[in-house]
Amino acid sequence: MIQIVETELPIEAVTQSVMQELGGAMGGLATFVGTVRNHAQGHQIQHLEYSAYKPMAEAEMQRIAEEVRERWGVPCAMAHRLGLLQVGQASIVVAVASPHRKEAFAACSWAVDEVKSRVPIWKKEVATDGSWWVEDPLKNPLTTPKADS
Amino acid sequence: MIQIVETELPIEAVTQSVMQELGGAMGGLATFVGTVRNHAQGHQIQHLEYSAYKPMAEAEMQRIAEEVRERWGVPCAMAHRLGLLQVGQASIVVAVASPHRKEAFAACSWAVDEVKSRVPIWKKEVATDGSWWVEDPLKNPLTTPKADS
Amino acid sequence: MGNPHIYTVLLFAMLREKAGTSINIELPSDETTAPDLLAACAAQYPQLAVWLPHTKIAVNCAYVTLEQPIRPADEIAFIPPVAGG
Amino acid sequence: MGNPHIYTVLLFAMLREKAGTSINIELPSDETTAPDLLAACAAQYPQLAVWLPHTKIAVNCAYVTLEQPIRPADEIAFIPPVAGG
């Protein structure tokens, strides 16, 4: 299961899908859920705006899941949320089921790294002192709202 | 949250407890769920029987969570189920919330290893061709039921 | 010399904010590569130039290599540094 | 010589199957250590002997070191190889 959503992340459905795929051969399930932090590099975050090149993002997530299956022989499922996310809300879930726990952890951690480095999704941090695209090589605040408090 | 239960594992409550403890500082949640496999070393498993030295098991799980906090500075919660578990049922959940994903994975994986090596919980595998205590240094089948099919 | 060939490119994130959801880049050939397409873009859309050294190109929903041929009929996208998760 | 001192020890897993939920081990002293308690157990409960080299001792819900004093009033438990998870 690979999904990009604009509403709440289907965490339960993602974990269930890998558990059902592996069935009784499963010994362990490793899950990662990423959430919006309240601060980043000294800035107080108000919210995040996620956007994507959706068809490619889905294709790239599918490729990552297939690479997990090739490398570890186990199922991987994931979902990513787009749109405006508040502090504390979940943006990504990645789940890997495996007969053995070491492989579950290794494959899940690897898949999260790959999503962050390859999948065409972008986020703009909106902080109390400006907003900017995360990973923007220029990283100048795009807007600097006047503080009224 | 540290809990030993005889009924269904409170997976949601365990993950919620570390998420709430870290609050808006959280960036990632790593969760491990262990389930009963249908085979072990060539044997077809029918079910598992978990037992524990409960007060010490709870104390040891508490110490592991405290060691996670000392070493990584992040909250860790876990629960373990006892009694008769069928193939596919979840026996353990360990969750770690952290500002950063690498620490969440490392601490969660470490805590699971510690539970398996230190917490006084035992399991007897009941297979189609006998039953035995897992990790029993003698590992002779305790009973060998007559096959009637 | 014939008419220039038009490569339509999808934009995202900071590139989209500077030049819209897609741009048309003109090249003399009906087949190009990522370096040539980025060079033409820098000339024709100078407001994007600073990001192009950090931008990857995707064709038909997959990243391309430096040598891979790109044609006007492809679905072409510029992928500035990603930040999913 | 006075009466022997009785150390009550909780048993689990295969030890429990062989000798019940707890046993009483007699020692001449009112203070002992893990190695001495295991040696006395091997003599008094020979059906447990094969597992004792693999057994740890917990006192008041924590593992003890080899030198740590153990007294009859402590909550003592024999911990054969664990298999949680």
Short mmCIF file of N, CA, C and O in Angstrom, two decimals, chain B residues 22-127:
data_model
loop_
_atom_site.label_atom_id
_atom_site.label_comp_id
_atom_site.label_asym_id
_atom_site.label_seq_id
_atom_site.Cartn_x
_atom_site.Cartn_y
_atom_site.Cartn_z
N LEU B 22 6.47 13.82 24.74
CA LEU B 22 7.40 14.68 24.03
C LEU B 22 6.70 15.91 23.45
O LEU B 22 7.32 16.97 23.28
N GLY B 23 5.41 15.79 23.17
CA GLY B 23 4.63 16.94 22.68
C GLY B 23 5.16 17.49 21.37
O GLY B 23 5.61 16.75 20.50
N GLY B 24 5.12 18.81 21.24
CA GLY B 24 5.48 19.47 19.99
C GLY B 24 6.95 19.36 19.63
O GLY B 24 7.33 19.67 18.51
N ALA B 25 7.79 18.90 20.58
CA ALA B 25 9.21 18.73 20.28
C ALA B 25 9.47 17.46 19.47
O ALA B 25 10.56 17.26 18.97
N MET B 26 8.44 16.62 19.35
CA MET B 26 8.62 15.35 18.65
C MET B 26 8.68 15.54 17.14
O MET B 26 7.90 16.26 16.56
N GLY B 27 9.63 14.83 16.52
CA GLY B 27 9.69 14.81 15.07
C GLY B 27 9.44 13.43 14.52
O GLY B 27 9.04 13.28 13.37
N GLY B 28 9.68 12.41 15.36
CA GLY B 28 9.51 11.04 14.87
C GLY B 28 9.16 10.08 15.97
O GLY B 28 9.53 10.26 17.13
N LEU B 29 8.40 9.06 15.58
CA LEU B 29 7.98 8.00 16.51
C LEU B 29 8.36 6.68 15.87
O LEU B 29 7.92 6.38 14.76
N ALA B 30 9.19 5.90 16.57
CA ALA B 30 9.54 4.56 16.09
C ALA B 30 8.83 3.55 16.98
O ALA B 30 8.88 3.66 18.21
N THR B 31 8.17 2.60 16.35
CA THR B 31 7.40 1.60 17.09
C THR B 31 7.78 0.21 16.61
O THR B 31 7.94 -0.01 15.41
N PHE B 32 7.92 -0.71 17.55
CA PHE B 32 8.11 -2.11 17.20
C PHE B 32 6.99 -2.93 17.81
O PHE B 32 6.67 -2.76 18.98
N VAL B 33 6.39 -3.79 16.99
CA VAL B 33 5.38 -4.73 17.48
C VAL B 33 5.86 -6.14 17.13
O VAL B 33 6.13 -6.43 15.96
N GLY B 34 6.02 -6.97 18.14
CA GLY B 34 6.41 -8.36 17.92
C GLY B 34 5.18 -9.24 17.89
O GLY B 34 4.26 -9.06 18.68
N THR B 35 5.15 -10.19 16.94
CA THR B 35 3.98 -11.07 16.81
C THR B 35 4.43 -12.53 16.77
O THR B 35 5.60 -12.81 16.51
N VAL B 36 3.50 -13.41 17.03
CA VAL B 36 3.80 -14.84 17.06
C VAL B 36 3.91 -15.38 15.64
O VAL B 36 2.96 -15.27 14.86
N ARG B 37 5.07 -15.95 15.34
CA ARG B 37 5.31 -16.55 14.02
C ARG B 37 4.72 -17.95 13.92
O ARG B 37 4.61 -18.66 14.91
N ASN B 38 4.42 -18.36 12.69
CA ASN B 38 3.82 -19.68 12.48
C ASN B 38 4.84 -20.82 12.41
O ASN B 38 4.47 -21.98 12.38
N HIS B 39 6.13 -20.47 12.40
CA HIS B 39 7.12 -21.54 12.40
C HIS B 39 8.37 -21.07 13.12
O HIS B 39 8.66 -19.87 13.21
N ALA B 40 9.11 -22.04 13.67
CA ALA B 40 10.34 -21.75 14.40
C ALA B 40 11.25 -22.95 14.26
O ALA B 40 10.89 -24.06 14.65
N GLN B 41 12.41 -22.73 13.67
CA GLN B 41 13.42 -23.79 13.50
C GLN B 41 12.81 -25.07 12.94
O GLN B 41 13.04 -26.16 13.47
N GLY B 42 12.00 -24.90 11.91
CA GLY B 42 11.46 -26.07 11.22
C GLY B 42 10.20 -26.65 11.84
O GLY B 42 9.63 -27.59 11.29
N HIS B 43 9.77 -26.09 12.98
CA HIS B 43 8.55 -26.60 13.61
C HIS B 43 7.35 -25.72 13.23
O HIS B 43 7.48 -24.51 13.10
N GLN B 44 6.19 -26.38 13.11
CA GLN B 44 4.95 -25.67 12.82
C GLN B 44 4.32 -25.27 14.16
O GLN B 44 3.90 -26.13 14.93
N ILE B 45 4.27 -23.96 14.44
CA ILE B 45 3.80 -23.49 15.75
C ILE B 45 2.26 -23.47 15.79
O ILE B 45 1.61 -22.98 14.87
N GLN B 46 1.70 -24.00 16.89
CA GLN B 46 0.25 -23.92 17.09
C GLN B 46 -0.10 -22.68 17.92
O GLN B 46 -0.98 -21.91 17.57
N HIS B 47 0.59 -22.51 19.04
CA HIS B 47 0.43 -21.29 19.83
C HIS B 47 1.62 -21.14 20.78
O HIS B 47 2.47 -22.03 20.86
N LEU B 48 1.68 -20.01 21.47
CA LEU B 48 2.73 -19.76 22.45
C LEU B 48 2.10 -19.51 23.81
O LEU B 48 0.99 -18.95 23.90
N GLU B 49 2.81 -19.92 24.86
CA GLU B 49 2.35 -19.64 26.22
C GLU B 49 3.39 -18.77 26.91
O GLU B 49 4.51 -19.21 27.16
N TYR B 50 3.03 -17.51 27.18
CA TYR B 50 3.94 -16.57 27.84
C TYR B 50 3.66 -16.54 29.33
O TYR B 50 2.51 -16.48 29.76
N SER B 51 4.73 -16.57 30.13
CA SER B 51 4.59 -16.38 31.57
C SER B 51 5.69 -15.43 32.03
O SER B 51 6.64 -15.17 31.29
N ALA B 52 5.57 -14.90 33.24
CA ALA B 52 6.53 -13.89 33.71
C ALA B 52 6.63 -13.91 35.23
O ALA B 52 5.73 -14.39 35.92
N TYR B 53 7.72 -13.36 35.70
CA TYR B 53 7.86 -12.97 37.11
C TYR B 53 7.42 -11.51 37.10
O TYR B 53 8.22 -10.61 36.90
N LYS B 54 6.12 -11.30 37.25
CA LYS B 54 5.50 -10.02 36.90
C LYS B 54 6.09 -8.79 37.59
O LYS B 54 6.44 -7.82 36.90
N PRO B 55 6.22 -8.79 38.94
CA PRO B 55 6.73 -7.54 39.54
C PRO B 55 8.13 -7.19 39.06
O PRO B 55 8.44 -6.03 38.80
N MET B 56 8.97 -8.21 38.88
CA MET B 56 10.32 -7.91 38.39
C MET B 56 10.30 -7.55 36.91
O MET B 56 11.05 -6.67 36.47
N ALA B 57 9.45 -8.20 36.13
CA ALA B 57 9.37 -7.87 34.70
C ALA B 57 8.98 -6.40 34.53
O ALA B 57 9.57 -5.68 33.71
N GLU B 58 8.01 -5.94 35.31
CA GLU B 58 7.62 -4.53 35.23
C GLU B 58 8.77 -3.62 35.66
O GLU B 58 9.04 -2.60 35.03
N ALA B 59 9.46 -4.02 36.73
CA ALA B 59 10.58 -3.20 37.22
C ALA B 59 11.70 -3.13 36.18
O ALA B 59 12.28 -2.07 35.93
N GLU B 60 11.97 -4.26 35.54
CA GLU B 60 13.06 -4.31 34.56
C GLU B 60 12.68 -3.50 33.31
O GLU B 60 13.52 -2.80 32.73
N MET B 61 11.42 -3.58 32.89
CA MET B 61 10.96 -2.78 31.75
C MET B 61 11.07 -1.29 32.09
O MET B 61 11.46 -0.47 31.25
N GLN B 62 10.73 -0.96 33.33
CA GLN B 62 10.85 0.43 33.78
C GLN B 62 12.31 0.89 33.73
O GLN B 62 12.61 2.00 33.27
N ARG B 63 13.23 0.01 34.16
CA ARG B 63 14.65 0.38 34.14
C ARG B 63 15.13 0.57 32.70
O ARG B 63 15.93 1.48 32.42
N ILE B 64 14.65 -0.27 31.78
CA ILE B 64 15.06 -0.12 30.37
C ILE B 64 14.58 1.24 29.84
O ILE B 64 15.33 1.95 29.17
N ALA B 65 13.34 1.60 30.15
CA ALA B 65 12.81 2.90 29.70
C ALA B 65 13.63 4.05 30.29
O ALA B 65 13.92 5.05 29.61
N GLU B 66 14.05 3.89 31.55
CA GLU B 66 14.87 4.95 32.18
C GLU B 66 16.24 5.02 31.53
O GLU B 66 16.80 6.11 31.36
N GLU B 67 16.78 3.88 31.17
CA GLU B 67 18.09 3.88 30.50
C GLU B 67 18.00 4.52 29.12
O GLU B 67 18.94 5.18 28.67
N VAL B 68 16.88 4.33 28.42
CA VAL B 68 16.68 5.01 27.14
C VAL B 68 16.69 6.52 27.37
O VAL B 68 17.32 7.27 26.63
N ARG B 69 16.00 6.96 28.42
CA ARG B 69 15.95 8.40 28.68
C ARG B 69 17.33 8.94 29.02
O ARG B 69 17.71 10.03 28.58
N GLU B 70 18.11 8.17 29.81
CA GLU B 70 19.46 8.63 30.17
C GLU B 70 20.36 8.70 28.94
O GLU B 70 21.13 9.64 28.78
N ARG B 71 20.24 7.69 28.07
CA ARG B 71 21.19 7.57 26.96
C ARG B 71 20.81 8.46 25.77
O ARG B 71 21.69 9.03 25.12
N TRP B 72 19.49 8.55 25.47
CA TRP B 72 19.07 9.33 24.29
C TRP B 72 18.27 10.57 24.66
O TRP B 72 17.95 11.38 23.79
N GLY B 73 17.88 10.67 25.94
CA GLY B 73 17.10 11.84 26.36
C GLY B 73 15.69 11.88 25.82
O GLY B 73 15.11 12.96 25.65
N VAL B 74 15.12 10.72 25.51
CA VAL B 74 13.78 10.67 24.92
C VAL B 74 12.91 9.66 25.65
O VAL B 74 13.41 8.74 26.28
N PRO B 75 11.58 9.83 25.56
CA PRO B 75 10.68 8.90 26.26
C PRO B 75 10.51 7.57 25.53
O PRO B 75 10.49 7.53 24.30
N CYS B 76 10.38 6.51 26.32
CA CYS B 76 10.17 5.16 25.81
C CYS B 76 9.04 4.53 26.61
O CYS B 76 8.98 4.68 27.82
N ALA B 77 8.12 3.87 25.93
CA ALA B 77 7.03 3.17 26.61
C ALA B 77 6.93 1.78 26.01
O ALA B 77 7.33 1.55 24.86
N MET B 78 6.41 0.84 26.79
CA MET B 78 6.29 -0.53 26.26
C MET B 78 5.22 -1.30 27.00
O MET B 78 4.84 -0.96 28.13
N ALA B 79 4.76 -2.35 26.34
CA ALA B 79 3.81 -3.26 26.98
C ALA B 79 4.11 -4.67 26.48
O ALA B 79 4.58 -4.86 25.35
N HIS B 80 3.85 -5.65 27.34
CA HIS B 80 4.07 -7.05 26.99
C HIS B 80 2.83 -7.83 27.38
O HIS B 80 2.23 -7.57 28.41
N ARG B 81 2.45 -8.77 26.52
CA ARG B 81 1.29 -9.60 26.79
C ARG B 81 1.72 -10.97 27.32
O ARG B 81 2.74 -11.51 26.87
N LEU B 82 0.95 -11.53 28.26
CA LEU B 82 1.20 -12.86 28.80
C LEU B 82 0.02 -13.77 28.46
O LEU B 82 -1.02 -13.32 28.00
N GLY B 83 0.23 -15.07 28.74
CA GLY B 83 -0.85 -16.03 28.53
C GLY B 83 -0.71 -16.73 27.20
O GLY B 83 0.37 -16.76 26.60
N LEU B 84 -1.82 -17.27 26.71
CA LEU B 84 -1.80 -18.05 25.48
C LEU B 84 -1.99 -17.12 24.27
O LEU B 84 -2.98 -16.40 24.18
N LEU B 85 -1.01 -17.13 23.35
CA LEU B 85 -1.10 -16.29 22.15
C LEU B 85 -1.10 -17.15 20.90
O LEU B 85 -0.28 -18.05 20.75
N GLN B 86 -2.00 -16.82 20.00
CA GLN B 86 -2.10 -17.53 18.72
C GLN B 86 -1.14 -16.92 17.71
O GLN B 86 -0.70 -15.78 17.85
N VAL B 87 -0.85 -17.66 16.66
CA VAL B 87 -0.04 -17.16 15.55
C VAL B 87 -0.64 -15.86 15.04
O VAL B 87 -1.85 -15.76 14.86
N GLY B 88 0.20 -14.85 14.85
CA GLY B 88 -0.25 -13.56 14.33
C GLY B 88 -0.59 -12.56 15.42
O GLY B 88 -0.65 -11.36 15.14
N GLN B 89 -0.81 -13.03 16.65
CA GLN B 89 -1.16 -12.08 17.72
C GLN B 89 0.10 -11.36 18.21
O GLN B 89 1.21 -11.89 18.18
N ALA B 90 -0.09 -10.14 18.69
CA ALA B 90 1.02 -9.29 19.11
C ALA B 90 1.37 -9.56 20.58
O ALA B 90 0.49 -9.57 21.43
N SER B 91 2.66 -9.78 20.85
CA SER B 91 3.12 -10.08 22.21
C SER B 91 3.79 -8.89 22.86
O SER B 91 3.82 -8.79 24.08
N ILE B 92 4.38 -7.99 22.07
CA ILE B 92 5.13 -6.88 22.65
C ILE B 92 5.02 -5.65 21.77
O ILE B 92 4.98 -5.76 20.53
N VAL B 93 4.96 -4.49 22.40
CA VAL B 93 5.06 -3.22 21.68
C VAL B 93 6.03 -2.33 22.44
O VAL B 93 5.98 -2.24 23.67
N VAL B 94 6.95 -1.72 21.69
CA VAL B 94 7.91 -0.76 22.26
C VAL B 94 7.85 0.48 21.38
O VAL B 94 7.94 0.38 20.16
N ALA B 95 7.70 1.65 22.00
CA ALA B 95 7.62 2.90 21.24
C ALA B 95 8.58 3.93 21.82
O ALA B 95 8.73 4.04 23.03
N VAL B 96 9.24 4.66 20.91
CA VAL B 96 10.14 5.74 21.31
C VAL B 96 9.82 6.96 20.46
O VAL B 96 9.76 6.87 19.23
N ALA B 97 9.61 8.09 21.11
CA ALA B 97 9.41 9.35 20.40
C ALA B 97 10.67 10.19 20.56
O ALA B 97 11.30 10.17 21.62
N SER B 98 11.04 10.90 19.51
CA SER B 98 12.28 11.67 19.54
C SER B 98 12.16 12.87 18.62
O SER B 98 11.39 12.85 17.66
N PRO B 99 12.94 13.93 18.88
CA PRO B 99 12.96 15.03 17.92
C PRO B 99 13.48 14.56 16.55
O PRO B 99 13.07 15.08 15.52
N HIS B 100 14.37 13.56 16.54
CA HIS B 100 15.00 13.13 15.29
C HIS B 100 14.84 11.64 15.07
O HIS B 100 14.90 10.85 16.01
N ARG B 101 14.68 11.23 13.81
CA ARG B 101 14.31 9.84 13.53
C ARG B 101 15.42 8.85 13.84
O ARG B 101 15.13 7.72 14.24
N LYS B 102 16.67 9.22 13.64
CA LYS B 102 17.77 8.28 13.87
C LYS B 102 17.77 7.79 15.33
O LYS B 102 17.94 6.62 15.60
N GLU B 103 17.60 8.73 16.25
CA GLU B 103 17.58 8.38 17.67
C GLU B 103 16.35 7.53 17.98
O GLU B 103 16.43 6.62 18.80
N ALA B 104 15.23 7.83 17.36
CA ALA B 104 14.02 7.05 17.62
C ALA B 104 14.23 5.59 17.22
O ALA B 104 13.92 4.68 17.99
N PHE B 105 14.80 5.36 16.04
CA PHE B 105 15.06 3.99 15.59
C PHE B 105 16.09 3.31 16.50
O PHE B 105 15.90 2.17 16.93
N ALA B 106 17.20 3.99 16.77
CA ALA B 106 18.28 3.38 17.55
C ALA B 106 17.79 3.01 18.95
O ALA B 106 18.04 1.90 19.44
N ALA B 107 17.07 3.93 19.59
CA ALA B 107 16.62 3.68 20.96
C ALA B 107 15.56 2.59 20.99
O ALA B 107 15.56 1.74 21.89
N CYS B 108 14.67 2.57 20.02
CA CYS B 108 13.61 1.56 20.00
C CYS B 108 14.22 0.18 19.79
O CYS B 108 13.88 -0.79 20.49
N SER B 109 15.14 0.07 18.84
CA SER B 109 15.79 -1.20 18.56
C SER B 109 16.56 -1.69 19.79
O SER B 109 16.49 -2.87 20.16
N TRP B 110 17.27 -0.78 20.44
CA TRP B 110 18.04 -1.14 21.64
C TRP B 110 17.10 -1.62 22.74
O TRP B 110 17.36 -2.64 23.39
N ALA B 111 16.00 -0.93 22.95
CA ALA B 111 15.07 -1.31 24.03
C ALA B 111 14.48 -2.69 23.78
O ALA B 111 14.33 -3.49 24.71
N VAL B 112 14.15 -3.01 22.52
CA VAL B 112 13.60 -4.33 22.22
C VAL B 112 14.64 -5.41 22.54
O VAL B 112 14.32 -6.43 23.16
N ASP B 113 15.89 -5.16 22.14
CA ASP B 113 16.96 -6.12 22.46
C ASP B 113 17.08 -6.33 23.97
O ASP B 113 17.26 -7.45 24.43
N GLU B 114 17.02 -5.24 24.72
CA GLU B 114 17.15 -5.35 26.18
C GLU B 114 16.00 -6.13 26.78
O GLU B 114 16.20 -6.93 27.69
N VAL B 115 14.78 -5.88 26.31
CA VAL B 115 13.63 -6.64 26.82
C VAL B 115 13.88 -8.13 26.62
O VAL B 115 13.71 -8.94 27.53
N LYS B 116 14.32 -8.48 25.42
CA LYS B 116 14.51 -9.90 25.10
C LYS B 116 15.62 -10.53 25.93
O LYS B 116 15.60 -11.73 26.19
N SER B 117 16.63 -9.76 26.33
CA SER B 117 17.76 -10.37 27.04
C SER B 117 17.65 -10.25 28.56
O SER B 117 18.33 -10.99 29.26
N ARG B 118 16.81 -9.33 29.08
CA ARG B 118 16.84 -9.07 30.52
C ARG B 118 15.53 -9.28 31.25
O ARG B 118 15.53 -9.57 32.46
N VAL B 119 14.41 -9.05 30.59
CA VAL B 119 13.14 -9.03 31.32
C VAL B 119 12.69 -10.47 31.60
O VAL B 119 12.66 -11.30 30.68
N PRO B 120 12.36 -10.80 32.86
CA PRO B 120 12.02 -12.19 33.21
C PRO B 120 10.64 -12.60 32.69
O PRO B 120 9.65 -12.61 33.42
N ILE B 121 10.63 -12.90 31.40
CA ILE B 121 9.44 -13.41 30.72
C ILE B 121 9.89 -14.66 29.96
O ILE B 121 11.01 -14.69 29.43
N TRP B 122 9.03 -15.66 29.97
CA TRP B 122 9.38 -16.93 29.29
C TRP B 122 8.26 -17.29 28.34
O TRP B 122 7.10 -16.93 28.56
N LYS B 123 8.63 -18.01 27.30
CA LYS B 123 7.57 -18.50 26.41
C LYS B 123 7.82 -19.95 26.06
O LYS B 123 8.95 -20.38 25.81
N LYS B 124 6.71 -20.69 26.04
CA LYS B 124 6.75 -22.09 25.63
C LYS B 124 6.11 -22.17 24.26
O LYS B 124 4.99 -21.68 24.06
N GLU B 125 6.85 -22.73 23.31
CA GLU B 125 6.30 -22.94 21.98
C GLU B 125 5.57 -24.27 21.95
O GLU B 125 6.14 -25.31 22.31
N VAL B 126 4.32 -24.22 21.52
CA VAL B 126 3.55 -25.44 21.36
C VAL B 126 3.40 -25.67 19.86
O VAL B 126 2.72 -24.91 19.17
N ALA B 127 4.09 -26.70 19.37
CA ALA B 127 4.12 -26.99 17.94
C ALA B 127 3.36 -28.28 17.67
O ALA B 127 2.89 -28.96 18.58
#
